[in-house]
Every structure is written in C-alpha cells, then in structure tokens.
XYZ file of C-alpha atoms in Angstrom:
607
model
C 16.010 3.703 -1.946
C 16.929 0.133 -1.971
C 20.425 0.001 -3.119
C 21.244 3.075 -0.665
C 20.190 0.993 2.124
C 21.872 -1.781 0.706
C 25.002 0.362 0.524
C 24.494 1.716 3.936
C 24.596 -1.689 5.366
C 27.198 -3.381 3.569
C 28.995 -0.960 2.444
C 31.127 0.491 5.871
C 34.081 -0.877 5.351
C 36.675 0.976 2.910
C 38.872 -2.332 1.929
C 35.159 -3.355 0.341
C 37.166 -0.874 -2.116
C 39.795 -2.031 -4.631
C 39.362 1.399 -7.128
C 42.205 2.424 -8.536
C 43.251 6.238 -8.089
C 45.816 8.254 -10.596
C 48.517 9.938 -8.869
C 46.555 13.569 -10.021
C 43.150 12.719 -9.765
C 42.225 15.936 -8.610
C 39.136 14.538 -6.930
C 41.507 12.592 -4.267
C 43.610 13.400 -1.576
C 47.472 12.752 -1.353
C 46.805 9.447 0.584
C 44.459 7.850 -2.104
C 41.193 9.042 -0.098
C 37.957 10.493 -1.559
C 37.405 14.015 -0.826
C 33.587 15.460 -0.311
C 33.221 16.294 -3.792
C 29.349 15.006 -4.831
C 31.101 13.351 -7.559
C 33.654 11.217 -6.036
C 30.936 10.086 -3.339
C 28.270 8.834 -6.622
C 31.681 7.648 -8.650
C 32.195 5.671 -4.854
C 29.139 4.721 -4.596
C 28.896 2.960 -8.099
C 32.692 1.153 -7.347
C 31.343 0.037 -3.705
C 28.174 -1.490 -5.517
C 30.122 -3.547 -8.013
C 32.954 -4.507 -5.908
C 30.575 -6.395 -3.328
C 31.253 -10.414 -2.602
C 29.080 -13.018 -4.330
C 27.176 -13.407 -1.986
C 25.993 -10.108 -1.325
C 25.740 -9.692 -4.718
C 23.356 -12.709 -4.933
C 20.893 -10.364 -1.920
C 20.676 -7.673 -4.212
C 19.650 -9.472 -7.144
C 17.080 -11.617 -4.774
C 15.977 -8.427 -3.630
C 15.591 -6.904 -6.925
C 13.368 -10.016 -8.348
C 11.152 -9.181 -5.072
C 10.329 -6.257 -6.411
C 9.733 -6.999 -9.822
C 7.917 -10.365 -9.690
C 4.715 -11.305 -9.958
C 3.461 -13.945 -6.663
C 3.661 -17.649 -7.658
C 0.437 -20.039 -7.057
C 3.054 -22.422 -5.184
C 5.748 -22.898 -3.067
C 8.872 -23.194 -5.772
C 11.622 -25.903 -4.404
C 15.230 -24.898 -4.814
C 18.049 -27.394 -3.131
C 21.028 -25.274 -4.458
C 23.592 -24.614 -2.150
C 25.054 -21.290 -2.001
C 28.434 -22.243 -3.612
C 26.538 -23.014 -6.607
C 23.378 -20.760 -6.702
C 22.744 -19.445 -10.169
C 20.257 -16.672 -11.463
C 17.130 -19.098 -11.889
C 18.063 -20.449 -8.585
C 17.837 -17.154 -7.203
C 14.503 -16.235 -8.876
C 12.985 -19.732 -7.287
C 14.426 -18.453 -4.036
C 12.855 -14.474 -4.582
C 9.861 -15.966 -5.952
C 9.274 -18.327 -2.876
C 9.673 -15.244 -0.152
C 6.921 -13.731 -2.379
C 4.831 -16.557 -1.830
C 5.384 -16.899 1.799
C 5.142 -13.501 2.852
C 1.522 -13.220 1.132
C 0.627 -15.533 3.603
C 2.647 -15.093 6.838
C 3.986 -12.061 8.353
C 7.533 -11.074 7.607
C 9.471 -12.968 10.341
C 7.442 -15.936 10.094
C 7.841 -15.291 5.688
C 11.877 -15.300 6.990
C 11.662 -18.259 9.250
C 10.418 -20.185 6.072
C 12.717 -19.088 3.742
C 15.328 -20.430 5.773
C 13.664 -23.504 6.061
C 12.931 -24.198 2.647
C 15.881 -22.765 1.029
C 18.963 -23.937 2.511
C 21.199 -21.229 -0.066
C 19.563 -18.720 1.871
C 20.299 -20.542 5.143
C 23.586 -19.954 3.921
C 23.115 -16.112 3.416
C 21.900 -15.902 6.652
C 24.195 -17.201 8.537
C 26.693 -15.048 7.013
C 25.071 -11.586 7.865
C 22.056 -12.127 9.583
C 21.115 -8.782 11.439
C 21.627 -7.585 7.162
C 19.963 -10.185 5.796
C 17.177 -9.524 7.626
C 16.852 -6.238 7.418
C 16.972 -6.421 3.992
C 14.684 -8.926 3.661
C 12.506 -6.367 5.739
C 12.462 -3.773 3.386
C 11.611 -6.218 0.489
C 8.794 -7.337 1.917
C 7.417 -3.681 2.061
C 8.018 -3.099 -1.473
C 5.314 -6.055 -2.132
C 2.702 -3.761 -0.946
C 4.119 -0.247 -2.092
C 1.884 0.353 -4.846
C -0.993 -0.689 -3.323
C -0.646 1.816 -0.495
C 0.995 4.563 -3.188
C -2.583 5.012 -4.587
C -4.938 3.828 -1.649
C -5.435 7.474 -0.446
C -6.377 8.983 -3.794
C -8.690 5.399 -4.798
C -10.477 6.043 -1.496
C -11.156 9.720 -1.482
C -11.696 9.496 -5.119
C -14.826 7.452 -4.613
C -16.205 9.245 -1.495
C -15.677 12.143 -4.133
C -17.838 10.698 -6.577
C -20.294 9.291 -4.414
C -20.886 13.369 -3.441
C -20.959 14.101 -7.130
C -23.352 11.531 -7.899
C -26.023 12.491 -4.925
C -25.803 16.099 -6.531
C -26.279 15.242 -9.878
C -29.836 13.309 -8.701
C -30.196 16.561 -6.409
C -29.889 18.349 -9.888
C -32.152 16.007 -11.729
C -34.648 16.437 -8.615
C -34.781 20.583 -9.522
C -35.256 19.549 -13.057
C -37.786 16.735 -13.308
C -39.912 19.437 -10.518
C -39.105 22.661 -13.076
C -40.764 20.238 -16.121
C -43.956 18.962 -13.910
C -42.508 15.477 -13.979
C -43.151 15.271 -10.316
C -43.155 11.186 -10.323
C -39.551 10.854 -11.483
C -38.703 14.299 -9.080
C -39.940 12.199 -5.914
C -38.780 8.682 -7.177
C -35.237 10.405 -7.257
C -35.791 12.302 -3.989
C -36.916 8.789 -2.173
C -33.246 7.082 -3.524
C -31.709 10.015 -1.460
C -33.683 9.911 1.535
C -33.230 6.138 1.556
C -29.343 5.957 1.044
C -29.169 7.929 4.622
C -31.779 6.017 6.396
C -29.892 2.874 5.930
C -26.632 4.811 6.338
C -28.290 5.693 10.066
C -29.245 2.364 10.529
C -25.911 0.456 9.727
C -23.761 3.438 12.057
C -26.580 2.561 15.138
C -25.852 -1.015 14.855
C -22.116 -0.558 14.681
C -22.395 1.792 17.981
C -24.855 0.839 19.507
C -23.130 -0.272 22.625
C -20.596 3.138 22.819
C -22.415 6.219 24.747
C -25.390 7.947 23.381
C -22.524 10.925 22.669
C -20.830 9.016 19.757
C -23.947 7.723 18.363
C -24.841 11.323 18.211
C -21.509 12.475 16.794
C -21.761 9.052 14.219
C -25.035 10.161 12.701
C -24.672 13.634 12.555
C -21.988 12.883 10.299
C -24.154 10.958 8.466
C -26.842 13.427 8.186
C -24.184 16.134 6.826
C -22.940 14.282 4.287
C -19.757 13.983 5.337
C -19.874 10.365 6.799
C -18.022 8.897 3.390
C -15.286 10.937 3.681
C -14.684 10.115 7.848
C -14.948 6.453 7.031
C -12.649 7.039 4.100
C -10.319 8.665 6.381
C -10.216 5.434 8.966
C -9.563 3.059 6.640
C -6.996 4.530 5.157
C -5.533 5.258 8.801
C -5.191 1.462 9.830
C -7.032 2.074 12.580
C -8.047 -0.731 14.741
C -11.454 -2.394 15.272
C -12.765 -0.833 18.212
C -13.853 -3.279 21.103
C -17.280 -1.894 21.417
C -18.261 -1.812 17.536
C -19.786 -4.079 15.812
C -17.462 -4.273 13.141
C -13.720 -3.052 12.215
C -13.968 0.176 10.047
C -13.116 -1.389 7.061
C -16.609 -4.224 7.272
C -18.429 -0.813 8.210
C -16.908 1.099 5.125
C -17.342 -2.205 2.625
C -21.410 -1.955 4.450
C -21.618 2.005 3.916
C -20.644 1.338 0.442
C -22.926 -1.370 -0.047
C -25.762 0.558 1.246
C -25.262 3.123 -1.365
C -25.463 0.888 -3.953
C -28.573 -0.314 -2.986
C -30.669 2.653 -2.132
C -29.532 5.358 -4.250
C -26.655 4.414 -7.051
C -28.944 1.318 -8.315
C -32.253 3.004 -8.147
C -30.930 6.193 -9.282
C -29.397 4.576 -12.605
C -32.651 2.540 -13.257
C -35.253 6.213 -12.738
C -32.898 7.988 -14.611
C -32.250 4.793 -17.587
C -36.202 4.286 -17.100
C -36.501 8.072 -18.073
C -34.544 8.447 -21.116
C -35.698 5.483 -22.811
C -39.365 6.460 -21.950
C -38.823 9.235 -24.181
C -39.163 12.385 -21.365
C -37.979 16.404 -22.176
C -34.993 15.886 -20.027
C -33.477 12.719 -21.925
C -30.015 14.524 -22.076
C -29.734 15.666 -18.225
C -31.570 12.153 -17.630
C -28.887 10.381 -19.750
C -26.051 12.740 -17.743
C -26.945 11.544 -14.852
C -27.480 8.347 -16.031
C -23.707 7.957 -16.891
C -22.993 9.201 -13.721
C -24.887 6.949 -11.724
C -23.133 3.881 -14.145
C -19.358 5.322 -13.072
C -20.119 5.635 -9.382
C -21.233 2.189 -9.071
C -19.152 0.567 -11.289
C -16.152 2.232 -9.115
C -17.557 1.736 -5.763
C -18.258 -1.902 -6.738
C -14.470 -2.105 -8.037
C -12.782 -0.151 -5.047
C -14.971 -2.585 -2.277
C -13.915 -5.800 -4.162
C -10.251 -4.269 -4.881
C -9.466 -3.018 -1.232
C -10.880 -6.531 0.523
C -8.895 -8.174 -1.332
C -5.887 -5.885 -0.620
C -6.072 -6.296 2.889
C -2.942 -7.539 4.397
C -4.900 -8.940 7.380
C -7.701 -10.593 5.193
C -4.863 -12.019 2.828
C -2.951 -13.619 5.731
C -5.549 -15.073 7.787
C -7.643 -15.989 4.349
C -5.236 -16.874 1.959
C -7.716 -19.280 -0.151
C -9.708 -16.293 -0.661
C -8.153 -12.979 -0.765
C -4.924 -12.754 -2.978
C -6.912 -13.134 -6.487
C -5.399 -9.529 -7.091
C -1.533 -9.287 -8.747
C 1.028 -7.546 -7.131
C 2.973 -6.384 -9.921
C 1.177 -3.057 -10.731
C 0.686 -3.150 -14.468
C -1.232 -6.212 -13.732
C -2.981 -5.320 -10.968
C -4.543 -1.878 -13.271
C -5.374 -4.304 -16.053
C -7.047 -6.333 -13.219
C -9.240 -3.349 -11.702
C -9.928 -2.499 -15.048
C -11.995 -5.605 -16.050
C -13.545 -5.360 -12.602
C -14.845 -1.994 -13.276
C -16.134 -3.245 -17.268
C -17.649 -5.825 -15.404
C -19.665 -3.934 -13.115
C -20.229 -1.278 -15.342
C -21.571 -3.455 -18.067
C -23.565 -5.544 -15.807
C -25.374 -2.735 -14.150
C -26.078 -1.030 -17.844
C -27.887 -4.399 -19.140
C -29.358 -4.911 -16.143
C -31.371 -1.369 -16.025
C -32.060 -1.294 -19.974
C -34.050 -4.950 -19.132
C -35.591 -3.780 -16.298
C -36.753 -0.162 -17.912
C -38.027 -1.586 -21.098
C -40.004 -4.121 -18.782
C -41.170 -1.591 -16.548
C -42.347 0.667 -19.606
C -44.741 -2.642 -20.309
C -45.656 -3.968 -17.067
C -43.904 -2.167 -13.660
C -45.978 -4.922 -11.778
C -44.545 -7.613 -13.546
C -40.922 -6.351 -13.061
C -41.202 -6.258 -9.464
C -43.002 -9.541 -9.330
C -39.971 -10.913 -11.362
C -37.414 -9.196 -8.885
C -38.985 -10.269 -6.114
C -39.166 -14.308 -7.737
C -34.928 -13.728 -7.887
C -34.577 -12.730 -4.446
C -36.896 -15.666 -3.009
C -34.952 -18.002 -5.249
C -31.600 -16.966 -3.556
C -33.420 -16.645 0.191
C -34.608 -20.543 -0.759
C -30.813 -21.614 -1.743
C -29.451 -20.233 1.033
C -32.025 -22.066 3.447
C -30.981 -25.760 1.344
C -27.580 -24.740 2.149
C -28.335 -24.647 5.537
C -26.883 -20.814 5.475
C -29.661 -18.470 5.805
C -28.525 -16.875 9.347
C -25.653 -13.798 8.589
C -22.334 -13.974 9.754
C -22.779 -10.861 12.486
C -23.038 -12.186 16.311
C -25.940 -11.162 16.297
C -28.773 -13.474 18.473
C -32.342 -14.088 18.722
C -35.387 -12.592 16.271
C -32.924 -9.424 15.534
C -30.325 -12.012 13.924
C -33.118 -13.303 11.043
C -34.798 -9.903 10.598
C -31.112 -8.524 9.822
C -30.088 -11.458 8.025
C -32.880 -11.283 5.903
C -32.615 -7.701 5.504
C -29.238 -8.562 4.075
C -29.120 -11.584 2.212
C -31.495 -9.065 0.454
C -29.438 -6.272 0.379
C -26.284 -8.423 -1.498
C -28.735 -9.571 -3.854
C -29.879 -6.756 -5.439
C -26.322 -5.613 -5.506
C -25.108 -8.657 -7.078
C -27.866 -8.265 -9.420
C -26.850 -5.036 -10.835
C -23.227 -4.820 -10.148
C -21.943 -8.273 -10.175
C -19.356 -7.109 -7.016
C -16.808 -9.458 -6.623
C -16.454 -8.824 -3.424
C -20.040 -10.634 -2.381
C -19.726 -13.690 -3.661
C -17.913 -14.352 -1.042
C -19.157 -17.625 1.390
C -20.851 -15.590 3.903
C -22.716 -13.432 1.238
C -23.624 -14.771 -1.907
C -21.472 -17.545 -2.271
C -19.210 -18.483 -5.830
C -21.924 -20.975 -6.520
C -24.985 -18.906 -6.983
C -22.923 -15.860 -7.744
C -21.718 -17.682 -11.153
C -25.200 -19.072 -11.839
C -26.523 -15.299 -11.190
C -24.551 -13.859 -13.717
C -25.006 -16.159 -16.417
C -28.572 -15.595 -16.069
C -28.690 -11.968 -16.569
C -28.549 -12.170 -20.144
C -31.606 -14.483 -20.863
C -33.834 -12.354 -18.527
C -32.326 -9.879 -20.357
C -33.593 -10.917 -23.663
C -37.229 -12.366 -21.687
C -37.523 -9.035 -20.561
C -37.120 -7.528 -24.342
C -39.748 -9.994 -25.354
C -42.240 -8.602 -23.359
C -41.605 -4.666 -24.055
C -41.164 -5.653 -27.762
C -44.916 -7.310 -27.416
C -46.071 -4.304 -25.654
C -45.049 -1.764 -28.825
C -46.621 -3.785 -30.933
C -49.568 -2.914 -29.835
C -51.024 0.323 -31.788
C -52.144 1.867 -28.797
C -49.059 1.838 -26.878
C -46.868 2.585 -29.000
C -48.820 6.103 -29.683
C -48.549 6.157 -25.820
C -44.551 6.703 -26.194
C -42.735 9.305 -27.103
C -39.587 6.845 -28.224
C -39.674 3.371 -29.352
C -37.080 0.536 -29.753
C -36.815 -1.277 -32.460
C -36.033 -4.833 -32.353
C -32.808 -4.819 -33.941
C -31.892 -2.291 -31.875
C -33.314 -4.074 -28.825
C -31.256 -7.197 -29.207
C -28.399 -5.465 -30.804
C -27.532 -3.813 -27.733
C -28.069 -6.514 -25.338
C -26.309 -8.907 -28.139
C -22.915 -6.021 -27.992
C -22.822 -5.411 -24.497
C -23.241 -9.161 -23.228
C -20.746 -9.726 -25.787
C -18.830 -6.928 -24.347
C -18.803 -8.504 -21.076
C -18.119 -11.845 -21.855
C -14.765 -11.161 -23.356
C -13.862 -8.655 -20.100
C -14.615 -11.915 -17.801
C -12.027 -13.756 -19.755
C -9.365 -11.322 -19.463
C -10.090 -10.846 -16.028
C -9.413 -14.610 -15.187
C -6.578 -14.678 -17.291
C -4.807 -12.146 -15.022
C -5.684 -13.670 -11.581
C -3.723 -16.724 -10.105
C -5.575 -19.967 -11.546
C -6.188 -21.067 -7.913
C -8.758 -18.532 -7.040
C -10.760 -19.098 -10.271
C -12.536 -21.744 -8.125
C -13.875 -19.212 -5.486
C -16.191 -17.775 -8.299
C -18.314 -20.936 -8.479
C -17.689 -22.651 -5.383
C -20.271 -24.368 -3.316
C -18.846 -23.395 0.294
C -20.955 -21.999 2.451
C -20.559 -19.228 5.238
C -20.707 -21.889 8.409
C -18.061 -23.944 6.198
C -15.814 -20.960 5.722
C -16.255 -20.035 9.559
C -15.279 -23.580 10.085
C -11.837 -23.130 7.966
C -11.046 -19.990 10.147
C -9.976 -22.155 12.755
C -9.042 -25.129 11.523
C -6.742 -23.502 8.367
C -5.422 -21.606 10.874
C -3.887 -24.110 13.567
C -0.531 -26.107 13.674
C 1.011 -28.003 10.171
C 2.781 -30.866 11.575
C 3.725 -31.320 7.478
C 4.895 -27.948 6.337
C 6.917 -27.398 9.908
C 4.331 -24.002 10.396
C 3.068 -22.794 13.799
C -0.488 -22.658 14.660
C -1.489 -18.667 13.972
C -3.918 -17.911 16.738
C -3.826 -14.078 16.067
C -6.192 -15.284 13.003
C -7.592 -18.448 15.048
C -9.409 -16.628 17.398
C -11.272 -14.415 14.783
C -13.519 -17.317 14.851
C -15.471 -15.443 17.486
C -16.075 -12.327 15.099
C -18.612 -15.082 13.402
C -22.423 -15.787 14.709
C -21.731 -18.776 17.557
C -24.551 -21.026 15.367
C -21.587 -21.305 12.680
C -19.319 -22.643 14.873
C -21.842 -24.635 16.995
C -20.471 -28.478 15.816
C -16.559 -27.942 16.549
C -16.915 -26.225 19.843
C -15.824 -28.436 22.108
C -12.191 -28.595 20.600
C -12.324 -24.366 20.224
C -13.134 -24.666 24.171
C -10.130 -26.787 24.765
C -7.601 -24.273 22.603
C -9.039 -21.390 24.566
C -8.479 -22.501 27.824
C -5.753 -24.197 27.156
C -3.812 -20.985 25.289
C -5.162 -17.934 27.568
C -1.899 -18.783 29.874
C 0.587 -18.779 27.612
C -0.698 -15.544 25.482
C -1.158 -13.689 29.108
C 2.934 -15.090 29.892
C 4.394 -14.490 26.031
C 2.060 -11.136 25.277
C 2.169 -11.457 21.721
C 1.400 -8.117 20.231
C -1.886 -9.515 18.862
C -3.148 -9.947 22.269
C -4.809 -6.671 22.907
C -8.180 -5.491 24.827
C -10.256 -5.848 21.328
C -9.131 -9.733 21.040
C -9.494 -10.261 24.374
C -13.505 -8.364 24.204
C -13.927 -11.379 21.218
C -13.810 -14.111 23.365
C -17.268 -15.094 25.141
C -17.714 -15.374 29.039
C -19.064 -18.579 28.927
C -16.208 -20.647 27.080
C -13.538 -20.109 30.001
C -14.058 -22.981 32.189
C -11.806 -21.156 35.091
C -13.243 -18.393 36.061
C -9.245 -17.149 37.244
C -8.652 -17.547 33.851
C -11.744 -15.632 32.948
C -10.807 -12.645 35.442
C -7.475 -12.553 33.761
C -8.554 -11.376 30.754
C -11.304 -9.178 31.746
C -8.805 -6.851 33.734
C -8.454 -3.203 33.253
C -12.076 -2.710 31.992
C -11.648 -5.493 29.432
C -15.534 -6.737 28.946
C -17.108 -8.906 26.455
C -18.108 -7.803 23.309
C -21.471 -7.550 24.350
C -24.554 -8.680 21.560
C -28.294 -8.606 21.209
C -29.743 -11.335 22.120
C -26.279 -13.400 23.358
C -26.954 -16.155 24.843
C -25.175 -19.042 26.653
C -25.565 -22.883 26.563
C-alpha cells in the first residue's frame, strides 16, 4: 500500500522514466509508450520505483524504517545535511519521528522533525505537500497492528467472560444435582454479585442522563449483553459523553474490573477450594477452574494492554502509557508475559487461600481483611485515600473506599498492570504486593500442613497434600513467575521499569497533568491544552494547591480557544470546566452556549 502511494505521488511525471525500449518490444507502442498490458504497467511500475532522485529515494527508505522499527527511549540527534545523509543517518532520522509521534500528534510529530532534523528540513522544502503526506501515512502504520486485532481482542474477551458465567451456571446445576448446596449457592452469589456491581457502576456513569437511558443501560446489563455493547464503544472511538461520568473506555476498564472482583476471583477460589477439598465433582470443579484462571488472566491482560494502547492516554501521559512495543512480534511476546503473570499469580494466590480456608475460613478472611487495611492505611500516609472521580462530599469516601478495595483484591489475585497505576494502587505498593504473595503463600501452607497433621482432620478429608507436594508447587509456579517478570521487563522500554515501584501518588500525578502538559521554553514545544485541561476530569481536592495558576490559564485561554476553535474544543471539554473558576461571567456565558452545562457532580461544591 505504501509504495503505491508513494508511486502515485511521485511518480506523475513520465521523464521520471529513463527505460530503455527495443524497437519490437511487443508490449510498446511505435512511439516508445507503454500500452495497457498488466505487465508493462508492474514492469513500469518497478523502473519508476528505482529510477526516483536521491532524495526521494532517501523518503522511502525513512518510511520503510517507520514501519519496521521498534520506538526509541530518546530523542536520537542527527546534524547531517541532506547532501550527505547516509543509511544510519536516516534510521536516527525514522527512529526520531517514531519517538515524537508517540508523544505528539502527527503535525505537531512533523513540526519537530523539522526542527530537530535539519536533512529532513531539507526534504521538506523540496516537496512538502508529499512529504507530508507521506509522513501521514507512516505515522498510521505505527498503530496498524494494534487496531488490526483490537476488534477480535475485545470481543474475544466479552466472549469468554459469557463462557465463563456459563460454565459457573453449569457448575451451579451440578454442585445442586450432588446435594452440595453450599458450593451451588457460593457460585450462584459470585453471579448475582458480578451484576449488582455491574448496575451500580452503569447508575453512577448515567446518573445525570434521563431515567430512559438508565433504563436502556441496565437492562442491558441485566440481559447479559452489557459486555458486548461496551465492547462495541470502545472499539468505535466514540467520545466521552458530556453527561457521563466517565469516557467508555474508564467505564469498560471499571466493567472489567468489576468482574474480576465479584465473580472471576471468587469463582476460581469456590471452584480451586472444591477440588482440592476432595468433592465428587473435582473434574467439572477443576474445568471450571481452568476456565475461571483464562478469563481473568485475559481480562487482566486485555485492560492493562488496551490502556496502555490508547493513543490519547499515550500522548497526554507519555511517562506512563507507552511501556508496550510497537513492533508486533514484540508486542505478542509482551502480552504474553502479562497474561503468565496474571495467570500464575491468580493460581498461587487461590491454592494459598483454599488450603487455608480448608484449616481455618475465619482466619483467611481475617488475614484478607489485615491486607486490605494495610493498603487503606498506606494510602491515608500518602495523603491519597480520596479516588480520582469528581465526586464530593460523604459519597466521594464511601466510593473511594469501596474502591481502593475493589483494586486491591484485584491486585491481589491478578497482579493487573494496569492498577498500579498512581491513582489506584500505585508502583510502590504494587511491587511490595507482589513480592509478598509468595511468603503468605508458604505461611498459609504452614497452617493447612499443621491442620492435616492432626489425625482427626485428616480423616475429615477426602484428599490430602503432602508437603512436598505443597511446597513443590508453590516452589515451581513462583519460580514460574519470577522468570516471566524478567522477560517481561526485558521487552519494555527501560524508562517505564520505574512506574512499577514508584512512590507517586494520585494528587502528584493529577498535578503532572497540567504542569507536563504546558509550554517547553527548552525543547521549542507548545503548551498542549487539549490534554491540560483534563485536569478537571480529576477530584478538585487533587488539584486544590496549584489552583490559582490553573485559574489564570483558564481565563486567560477561553478567548483564544473560542477565536482559533481548535478541534479539541468541543461541548464535552467545555462541560469539564467548573462554573466557579471563570472570573467573567461573559466569559462564562460563552462557553455555556447552545445547552453547554457543567458537568454536574454529587456533592460539587464551590470555594
């Protein structure tokens, strides 16, 4: 597709053309002209390609390395002029578009190039309506794979996620058929559970739209087919809409989450907690066991693989998001270690918890409940207990709480990437989380092993572990996992292995929004208020300290987005922005035209 385009544009002229033609070439005319034959047009099309200038031979082999490249941490510097360019100058040059246009949109990724690489200053100013074009269509190639697959990764899951909830509707029939009516109900609850907080997270997000859609919302939810509509959206591009919560993808990421939580998690742990409690249904218990493993190992994968993916998140968050490759071999190998990861994390974590719940189901839930106010009691020292969401007043701690919780028990099981994100988790605790799974792990063991030991318990099982078999499997798949992590940070740019144990917090990250965001007097780069003003999407407490200065770029940039009309500057952006920061209340009126209103929010308040 490339070089046709690339032969379409430069390629118009004939005397680009020096082939040769025998007198009676029966594939030419008498003047020396091509016929129509297919033949002569591919033979013409192969002469035309080789017969181009230098320079526009240089553009195709720039354009080429696009493609094929993997993105560099940094900026490469190239000084070359064009008259002497060479191959590795030309890879420092393809390599450094990559690296810009990860971060910028495609003119401002062009813009920089210029500026940085005077060569293809050069280039430019030879054929610039070509050049950029060009240019253009490289840049799409960077996310061509990503989108080649996103359709099938998406409705893949939601696919799976309906398998799994009727393989624990399956196990339900047959724990009932066998009298094992505690395991029937346990699995029943996981079900009913998963759509409660499905109905709760779709009220929140439109809450504020008609009682019609909220209708239409959970009715979707109730059917079963919510998964697949939210599936459908994100992979749509659609737009945040200004009276939700959330954009579709956060609500997606949540739905997904929320499945985790109250049925993939639990379901895994009744149905690990039943084979290895030795019941008649081990095999369909084990079944769906495996199941419940592959659905949540891929659902934690997909979340942390298509956040990361997301042009948006990667331009406005480039210390973040980006930690994925682009080239694609790279970029499977990548999403394989993720899934390992989660897979292996979430199979330790429910054979601890089983064998501890076979010896002491209080204890467990004592212990689980110890984790979760350890991380509630971090995240108050950090001064970052209250969530992200605008949310205000006794409804923001309840749902912050509700949560914080929520991520943990994820984390926990899964180890999602995704979450240890500032404003969940955070890299700091996320690292120390994980590396602590495998010594309450083996303190778990300890206490079942203690239990069997006992004469009397052990006749009270129908299967017992052995202690070589115990720590054998704990020793493999730890093991296992440990060698996964280190692939997986092998194939990630080095300067996002710092986000897995950093110590920023959510407020700090809200913080960076705006400030990483504005005008660099030392790289020559305009301030990017199209991600600037996403500040707002954040809880106002996060914000609080640099306020004053936001105030001053609001008021003092309404006029000249209202004159320019940058394409950013829609009704949803202009819904972000609260009532009470525009000093002028012309200005204020301005915005608020054509049934623009603010993004209204429990609780909101004003200083």
């Amino acid at each position: 597709f490339l070089e046709a385009r690339f032969a379409a544009v430069y390629c118009r002229d004939s005397s680009m053309t020096s082939r040769r033609v025998a007198p009676n070439d029966p594939d030419h005319s008498e003047n020396g002209n091509p016929t129509e034959s297919p033949s002569v047009r591919r033979a013409s099309t192969r002469v035309q390609y080789k017969k181009l200038t230098s320079h526009q031979a240089s553009l195709v082999l720039m354009t080429e390395l696009i493609r094929k490249r993997r993105n560099p941490s940094q900026l490469p510097v190239c000084k070359t002029p064009l008259s002497d360019i060479t191959k590795p100058d030309l890879i420092k040059c393809a390599r450094g578009f990559l690296f810009l246009v990860k971060k910028h949109t495609e003119e401002e990724a062009l813009n920089l190039l210029i500026h940085h690489y005077p060569c293809m200053n050069s280039l430019m100013e030879e054929n610039p309506e070509e050049f950029k074009s060009l240019l253009e269509i490289a840049s799409t190639f960077l996310l061509r794979n990503a989108k080649r697959y996103a359709n099938f990764r998406l409705f893949f899951g939601a696919l799976l996620s309906t398998f799994d909830m009727g393989t624990d509707l399956f196990m339900v029939f047959v724990f009932f058929s066998s009298n094992q009516n505690n395991y029937a109900w346990a699995t029943l609850s996981t079900i009913f559970f998963n759509l409660f907080m499905q109905i709760l997270i779709t009220f929140f997000q439109n809450r504020k739209k008609p009682l019609k859609v909220i209708l239409k919302e959970m009715i979707l939810v109730v059917t079963i087919l919510k998964p697949g509509v939210d599936t459908y959206r994100v992979v749509s591009d659609l737009e945040q809409e200004k009276d939700s919560l959330f954009d579709f993808k956060t609500e997606w990421a949540y739905m997904k989450g929320a499945e985790l939580f109250t049925e993939a998690i639990p379901g895994a742990l009744i149905q690990c907690y039943a084979y290895l409690n030795g019941t008649d249904q081990g095999k369909a218990a084990l079944f769906s066991l495996i199941s419940s493993v592959v659905t949540a190992a891929f659902t934690s994968t997909i979340i942390s693989y298509d956040m990361d993916m997301d042009v948006l998140s990667r331009k406005a968050f480039p210390k973040f998001f980006g930690y994925m490759p682009s080239d694609t071999k790279m970029k499977v190998y990548t999403t394989g270690c993720m899934f390992f990861i989660s897979g292996g994390q979430l199979i330790l974590k429910c054979f601890a918890c089983s064998l501890c719940a076979i010896s002491s189901p209080i204890f467990l839930v004592g212990f689980l409940l110890a984790e979760v106010l350890l991380f509630m009691l971090y995240k108050v020292a950090m001064k970052d207990m209250r969530y992200w969401l605008p949310i205000y007043g006794a409804q923001s701690w309840i749902m912050s709480f509700g949560i914080r919780l929520v991520i943990k028990i994820v984390i926990d099981f899964t180890s999602c990437l995704q979450f240890r994100h500032p404003s969940e988790m955070g890299g700091a605790y996320f690292a120390f989380n994980y590396f602590l799974t495998p010594f309450t792990a083996l303190y778990m063991a300890s206490r079942y092993l203690d239990y069997v030991e006992v004469e009397e318990n052990r006749e009270r099982l129908t299967l017992v572990l052995t202690p070589e078999a115990v720590y054998t499997f704990i020793f493999v798949v730890w093991s296992v996992q440990l060698i996964t992590v280190g692939f997986f940070f092998r194939s990630i740019p080095p300067e996002y292995v710092k986000t897995f144990y950093s110590l920023k917090t959510g407020w700090q990250f809200s913080l960076d929004t705006f400030n990483d965001n504005g005008h660099d007097e030392e790289n020559g780069e305009p301030s990017r208020d199209e991600f600037r003003i996403m500040v707002f999407c954040d809880n106002k407490h996060r914000w609080a300290s640099i306020e004053p200065e936001i105030r001053s770029w609001v008021n003092s940039s309404i006029p000249v987005w209202n004159e320019t009309q940058p394409e950013w500057w829609n009704d949803q952006k202009r819904s972000l922005i609260p009532d009470w920061i525009i000093d002028d209340p012309a200005l204020l009126l301005s915005i608020r035209g054509k049934g623009v209103q603010e993004l209204q929010r429990r609780g909101s308040w004003a200083p």
